[in-house]
PDB file of C-alpha atoms and ligand atoms in Angstrom:
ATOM      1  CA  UNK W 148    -165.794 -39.298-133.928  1.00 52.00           C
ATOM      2  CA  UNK W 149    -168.387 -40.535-131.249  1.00 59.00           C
ATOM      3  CA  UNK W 150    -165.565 -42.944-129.830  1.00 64.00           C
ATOM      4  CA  UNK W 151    -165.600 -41.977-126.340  1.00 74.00           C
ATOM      5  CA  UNK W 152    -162.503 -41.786-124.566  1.00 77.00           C
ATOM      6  CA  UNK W 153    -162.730 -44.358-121.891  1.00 78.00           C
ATOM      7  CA  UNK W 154    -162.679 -46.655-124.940  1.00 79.00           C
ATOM      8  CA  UNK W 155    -159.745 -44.718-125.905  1.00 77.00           C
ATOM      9  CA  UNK W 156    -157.806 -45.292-122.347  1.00 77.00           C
ATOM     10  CA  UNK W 157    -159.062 -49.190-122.583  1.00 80.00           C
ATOM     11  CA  UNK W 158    -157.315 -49.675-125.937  1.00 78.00           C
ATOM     12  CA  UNK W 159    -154.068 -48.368-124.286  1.00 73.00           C
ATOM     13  CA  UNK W 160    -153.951 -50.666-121.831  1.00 72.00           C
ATOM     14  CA  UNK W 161    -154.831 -53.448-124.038  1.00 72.00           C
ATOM     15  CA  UNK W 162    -151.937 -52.266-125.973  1.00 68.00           C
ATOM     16  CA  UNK W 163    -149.596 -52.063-123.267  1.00 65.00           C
ATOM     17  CA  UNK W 164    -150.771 -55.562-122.400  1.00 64.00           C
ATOM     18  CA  UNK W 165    -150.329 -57.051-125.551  1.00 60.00           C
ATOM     19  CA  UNK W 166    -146.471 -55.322-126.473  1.00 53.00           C
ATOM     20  CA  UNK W 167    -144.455 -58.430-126.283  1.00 49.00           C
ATOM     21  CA  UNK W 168    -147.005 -59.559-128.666  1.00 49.00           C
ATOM     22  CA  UNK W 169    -146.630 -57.298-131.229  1.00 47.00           C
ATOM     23  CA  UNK W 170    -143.375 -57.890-131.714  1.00 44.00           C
ATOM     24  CA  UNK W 171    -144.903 -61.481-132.699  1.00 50.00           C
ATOM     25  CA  UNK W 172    -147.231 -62.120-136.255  1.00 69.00           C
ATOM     26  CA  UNK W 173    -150.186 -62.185-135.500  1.00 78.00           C
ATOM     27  CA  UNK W 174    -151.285 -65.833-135.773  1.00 86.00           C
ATOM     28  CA  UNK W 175    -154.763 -67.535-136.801  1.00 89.00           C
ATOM     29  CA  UNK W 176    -157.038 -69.053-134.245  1.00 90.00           C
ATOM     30  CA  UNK W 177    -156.391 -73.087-134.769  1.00 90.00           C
ATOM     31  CA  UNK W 178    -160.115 -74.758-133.560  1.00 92.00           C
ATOM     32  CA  UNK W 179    -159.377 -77.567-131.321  1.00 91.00           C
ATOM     33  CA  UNK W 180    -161.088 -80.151-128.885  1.00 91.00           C
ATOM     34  CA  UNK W 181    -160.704 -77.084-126.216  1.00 91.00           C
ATOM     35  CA  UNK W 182    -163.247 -75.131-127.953  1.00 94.00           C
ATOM     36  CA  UNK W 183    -165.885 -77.422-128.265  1.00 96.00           C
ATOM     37  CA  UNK W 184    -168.916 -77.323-125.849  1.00 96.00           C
ATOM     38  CA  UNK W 185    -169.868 -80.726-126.964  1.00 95.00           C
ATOM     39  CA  UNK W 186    -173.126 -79.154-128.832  1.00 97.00           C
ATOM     40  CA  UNK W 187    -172.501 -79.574-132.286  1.00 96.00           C
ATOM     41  CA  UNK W 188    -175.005 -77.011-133.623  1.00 95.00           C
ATOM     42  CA  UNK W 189    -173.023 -74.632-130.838  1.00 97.00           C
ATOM     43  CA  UNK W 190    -169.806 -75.748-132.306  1.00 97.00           C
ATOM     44  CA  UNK W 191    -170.417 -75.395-135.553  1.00 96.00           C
ATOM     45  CA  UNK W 192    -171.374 -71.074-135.152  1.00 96.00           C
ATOM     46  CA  UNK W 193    -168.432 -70.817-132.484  1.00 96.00           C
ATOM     47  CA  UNK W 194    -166.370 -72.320-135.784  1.00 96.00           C
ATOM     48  CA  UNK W 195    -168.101 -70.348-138.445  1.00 95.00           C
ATOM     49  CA  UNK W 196    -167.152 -67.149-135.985  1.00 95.00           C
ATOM     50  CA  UNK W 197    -163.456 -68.474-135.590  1.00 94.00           C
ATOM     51  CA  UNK W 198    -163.246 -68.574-139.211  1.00 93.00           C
ATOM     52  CA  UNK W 199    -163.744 -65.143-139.894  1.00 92.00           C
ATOM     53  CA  UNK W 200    -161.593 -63.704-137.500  1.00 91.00           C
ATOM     54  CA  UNK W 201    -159.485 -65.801-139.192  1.00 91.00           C
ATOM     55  CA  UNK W 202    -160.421 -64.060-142.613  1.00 89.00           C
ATOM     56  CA  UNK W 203    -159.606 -60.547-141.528  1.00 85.00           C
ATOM     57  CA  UNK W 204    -156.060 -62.271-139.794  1.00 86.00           C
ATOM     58  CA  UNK W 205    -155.407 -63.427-143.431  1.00 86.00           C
ATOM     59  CA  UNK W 206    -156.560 -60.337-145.001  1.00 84.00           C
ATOM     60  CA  UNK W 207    -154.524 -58.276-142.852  1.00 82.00           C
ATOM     61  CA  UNK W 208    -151.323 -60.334-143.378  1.00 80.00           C
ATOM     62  CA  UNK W 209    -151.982 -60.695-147.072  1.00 77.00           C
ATOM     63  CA  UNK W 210    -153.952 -57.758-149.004  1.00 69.00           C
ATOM     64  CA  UNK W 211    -153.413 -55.557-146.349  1.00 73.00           C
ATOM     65  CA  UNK W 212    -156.390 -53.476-148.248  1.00 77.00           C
ATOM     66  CA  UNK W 213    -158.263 -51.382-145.193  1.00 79.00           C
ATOM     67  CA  UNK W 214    -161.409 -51.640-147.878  1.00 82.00           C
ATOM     68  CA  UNK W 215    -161.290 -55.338-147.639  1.00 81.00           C
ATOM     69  CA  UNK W 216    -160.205 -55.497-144.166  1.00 82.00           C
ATOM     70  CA  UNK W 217    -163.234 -52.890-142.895  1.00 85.00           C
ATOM     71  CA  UNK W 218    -165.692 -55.565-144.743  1.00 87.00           C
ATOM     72  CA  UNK W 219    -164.469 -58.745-142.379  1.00 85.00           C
ATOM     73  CA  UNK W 220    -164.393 -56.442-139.522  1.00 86.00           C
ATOM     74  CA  UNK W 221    -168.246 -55.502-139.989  1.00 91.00           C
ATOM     75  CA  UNK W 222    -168.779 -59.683-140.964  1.00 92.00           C
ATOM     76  CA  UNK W 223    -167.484 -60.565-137.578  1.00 92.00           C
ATOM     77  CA  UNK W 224    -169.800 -57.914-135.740  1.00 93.00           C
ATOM     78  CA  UNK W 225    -172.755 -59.229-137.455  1.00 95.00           C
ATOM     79  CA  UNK W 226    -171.948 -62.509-137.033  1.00 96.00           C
ATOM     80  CA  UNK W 227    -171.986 -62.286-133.460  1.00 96.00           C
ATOM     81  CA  UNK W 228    -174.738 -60.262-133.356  1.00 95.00           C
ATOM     82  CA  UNK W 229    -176.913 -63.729-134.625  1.00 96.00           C
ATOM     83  CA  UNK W 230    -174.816 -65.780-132.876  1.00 97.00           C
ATOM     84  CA  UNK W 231    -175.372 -64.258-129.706  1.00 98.00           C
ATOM     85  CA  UNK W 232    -178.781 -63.562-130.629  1.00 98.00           C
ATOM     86  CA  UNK W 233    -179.447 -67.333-131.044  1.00 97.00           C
ATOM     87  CA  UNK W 234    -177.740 -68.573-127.784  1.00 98.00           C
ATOM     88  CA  UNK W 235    -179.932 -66.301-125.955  1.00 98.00           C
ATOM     89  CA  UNK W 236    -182.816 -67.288-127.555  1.00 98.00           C
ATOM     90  CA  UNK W 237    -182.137 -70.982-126.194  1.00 98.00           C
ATOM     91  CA  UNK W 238    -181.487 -69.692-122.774  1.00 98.00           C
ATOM     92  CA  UNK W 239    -184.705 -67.956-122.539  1.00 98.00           C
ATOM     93  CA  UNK W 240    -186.451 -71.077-124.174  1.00 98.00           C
ATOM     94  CA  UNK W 241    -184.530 -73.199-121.164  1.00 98.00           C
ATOM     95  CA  UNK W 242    -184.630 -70.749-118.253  1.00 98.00           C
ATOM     96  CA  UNK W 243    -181.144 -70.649-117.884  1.00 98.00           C
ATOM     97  CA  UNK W 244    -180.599 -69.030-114.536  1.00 97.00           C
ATOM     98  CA  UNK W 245    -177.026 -66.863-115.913  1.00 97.00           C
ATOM     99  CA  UNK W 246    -179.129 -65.427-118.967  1.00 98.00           C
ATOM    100  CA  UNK W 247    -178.638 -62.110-117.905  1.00 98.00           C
ATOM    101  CA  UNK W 248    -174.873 -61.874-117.204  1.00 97.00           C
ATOM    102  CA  UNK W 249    -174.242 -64.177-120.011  1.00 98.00           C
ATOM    103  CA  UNK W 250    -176.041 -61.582-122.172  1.00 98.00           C
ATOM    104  CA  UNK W 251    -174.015 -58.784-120.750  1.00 97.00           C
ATOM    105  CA  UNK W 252    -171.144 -60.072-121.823  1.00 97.00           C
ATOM    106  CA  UNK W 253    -172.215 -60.483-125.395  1.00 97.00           C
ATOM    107  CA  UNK W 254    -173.494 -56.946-125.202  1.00 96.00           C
ATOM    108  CA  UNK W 255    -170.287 -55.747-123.676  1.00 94.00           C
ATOM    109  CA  UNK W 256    -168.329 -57.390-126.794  1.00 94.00           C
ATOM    110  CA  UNK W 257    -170.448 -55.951-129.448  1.00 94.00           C
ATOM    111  CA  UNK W 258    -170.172 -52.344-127.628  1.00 93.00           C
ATOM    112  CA  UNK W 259    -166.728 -53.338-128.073  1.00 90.00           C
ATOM    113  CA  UNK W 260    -165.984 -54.060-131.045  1.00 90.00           C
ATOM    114  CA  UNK W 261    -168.034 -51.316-132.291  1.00 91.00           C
ATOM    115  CA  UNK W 262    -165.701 -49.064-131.007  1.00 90.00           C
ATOM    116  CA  UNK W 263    -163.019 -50.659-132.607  1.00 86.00           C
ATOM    117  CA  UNK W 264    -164.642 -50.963-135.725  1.00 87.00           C
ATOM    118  CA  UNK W 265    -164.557 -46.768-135.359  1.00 88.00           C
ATOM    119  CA  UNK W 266    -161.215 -46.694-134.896  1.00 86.00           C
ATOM    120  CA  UNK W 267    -159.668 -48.573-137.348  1.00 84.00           C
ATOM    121  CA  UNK W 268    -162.604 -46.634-140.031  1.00 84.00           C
ATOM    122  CA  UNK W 269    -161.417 -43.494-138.727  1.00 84.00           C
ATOM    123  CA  UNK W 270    -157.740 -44.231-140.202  1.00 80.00           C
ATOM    124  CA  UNK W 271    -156.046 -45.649-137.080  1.00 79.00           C
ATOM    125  CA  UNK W 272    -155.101 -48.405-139.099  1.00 76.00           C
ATOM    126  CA  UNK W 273    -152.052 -49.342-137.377  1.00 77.00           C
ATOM    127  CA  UNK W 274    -153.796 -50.786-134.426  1.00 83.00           C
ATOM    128  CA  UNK W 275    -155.443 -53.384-136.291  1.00 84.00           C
ATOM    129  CA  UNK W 276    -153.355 -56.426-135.040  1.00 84.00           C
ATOM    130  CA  UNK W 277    -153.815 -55.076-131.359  1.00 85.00           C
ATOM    131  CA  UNK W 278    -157.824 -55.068-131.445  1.00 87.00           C
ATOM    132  CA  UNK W 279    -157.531 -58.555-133.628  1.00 87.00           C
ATOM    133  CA  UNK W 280    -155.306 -59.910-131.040  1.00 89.00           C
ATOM    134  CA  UNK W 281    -157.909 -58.772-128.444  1.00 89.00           C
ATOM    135  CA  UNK W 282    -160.998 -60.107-130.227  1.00 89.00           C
ATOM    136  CA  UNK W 283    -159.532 -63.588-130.187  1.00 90.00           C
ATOM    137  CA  UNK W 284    -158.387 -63.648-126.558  1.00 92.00           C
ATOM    138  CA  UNK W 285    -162.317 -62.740-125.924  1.00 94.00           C
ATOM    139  CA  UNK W 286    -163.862 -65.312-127.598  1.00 94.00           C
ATOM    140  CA  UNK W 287    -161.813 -68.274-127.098  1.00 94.00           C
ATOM    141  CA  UNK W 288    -162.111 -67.242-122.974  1.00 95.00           C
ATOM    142  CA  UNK W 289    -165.853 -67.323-123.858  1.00 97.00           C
ATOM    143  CA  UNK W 290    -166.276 -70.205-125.632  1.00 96.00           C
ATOM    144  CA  UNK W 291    -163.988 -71.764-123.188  1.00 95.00           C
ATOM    145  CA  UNK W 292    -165.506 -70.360-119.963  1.00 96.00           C
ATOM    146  CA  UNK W 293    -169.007 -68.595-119.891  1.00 97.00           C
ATOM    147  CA  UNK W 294    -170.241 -70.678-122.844  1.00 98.00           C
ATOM    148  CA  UNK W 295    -168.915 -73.947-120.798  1.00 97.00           C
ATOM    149  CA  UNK W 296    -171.817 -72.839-117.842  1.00 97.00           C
ATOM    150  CA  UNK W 297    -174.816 -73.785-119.789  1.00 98.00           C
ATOM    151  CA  UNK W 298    -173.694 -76.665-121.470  1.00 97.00           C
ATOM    152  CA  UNK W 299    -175.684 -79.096-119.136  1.00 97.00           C
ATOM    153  CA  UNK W 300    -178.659 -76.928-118.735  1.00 98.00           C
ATOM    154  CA  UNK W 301    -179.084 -76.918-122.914  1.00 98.00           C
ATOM    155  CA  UNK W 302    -178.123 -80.803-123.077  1.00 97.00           C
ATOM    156  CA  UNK W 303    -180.789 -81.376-120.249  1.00 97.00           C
ATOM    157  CA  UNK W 304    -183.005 -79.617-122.469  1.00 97.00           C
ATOM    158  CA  UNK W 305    -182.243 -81.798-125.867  1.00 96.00           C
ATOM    159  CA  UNK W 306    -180.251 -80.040-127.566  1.00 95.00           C
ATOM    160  CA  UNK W 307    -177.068 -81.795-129.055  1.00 91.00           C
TER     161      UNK W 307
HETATM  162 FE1  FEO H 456    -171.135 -68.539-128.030  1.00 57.41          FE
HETATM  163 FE2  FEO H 456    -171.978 -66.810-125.591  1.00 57.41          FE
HETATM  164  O1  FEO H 456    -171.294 -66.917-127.268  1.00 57.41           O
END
């Protein structure tokens, strides 16, 4: 396996961190007005992405099939691959003066996720709800914080 151990040590924490909870079901991320950036074409992908870590949530809880599971998993890597893709498209386009950390970040979740991706693929399939609850926590802090940063540079640049 090619999953280096630093990622290995990383997950442990983040599984020490998340114990209390395990003991809880893992529950679906419910979109509210605290995830909007007030850019509807914005909203809409940071939806769309919700949703399917929502799928693999339900398909995890449900089917429980690692074949289907593995599927969502790759869905939600590519999905934020184009997602990300297209939000730094618009901060070129705008000269948004945090492009580069912004992008590090994204870069820093696919790496991520990639190596999560390998773990769960390589039959550590118990750790699934850990790295799920994980994924969430990063997105909603993104949405909620980094994404917040450029809101008024894309509005001053017409987008709505
Ligand atoms: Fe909407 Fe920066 O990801």
């Amino acid at each position: 396996s090619d999953v280096c151990s630093s990622d290995l040590k990383e997950l442990s924490v983040i599984l020490q961190t998340y114990s209390v909870t395990l003991r809880l079901v893992l529950k679906m991320i419910e979109w509210n007005g605290e995830h909007s950036v007030g850019i509807s074409v914005i909203d809409e992908k940071h939806k769309e992405f919700i949703d399917i870590i929502n799928k693999v949530i339900v398909a995890k809880q449900h089917d429980n099939n690692p074949e289907k599971i593995e599927e969502v998993l790759r869905e939600i890597i590519d999905y934020a691959w184009n997602h990300f893709r297209d939000e730094e498209s618009y901060m070129v386009e705008f000269c948004y003066p945090e492009y580069q950390y912004h992008k590090e970040e994204h870069l820093d979740f696919v790496h991520r996720a990639n190596s999560y991706f390998k773990i769960v693929t390589s039959g550590n399939y118990q750790i699934l709800n850990e790295i799920l609850e994980y994924l969430k926590r990063w997105l909603v802090n993104h949405i909620q914080g980094t994404d917040q940063k450029y809101v008024e540079c894309f509005r001053k640049n017409g987008l709505k």
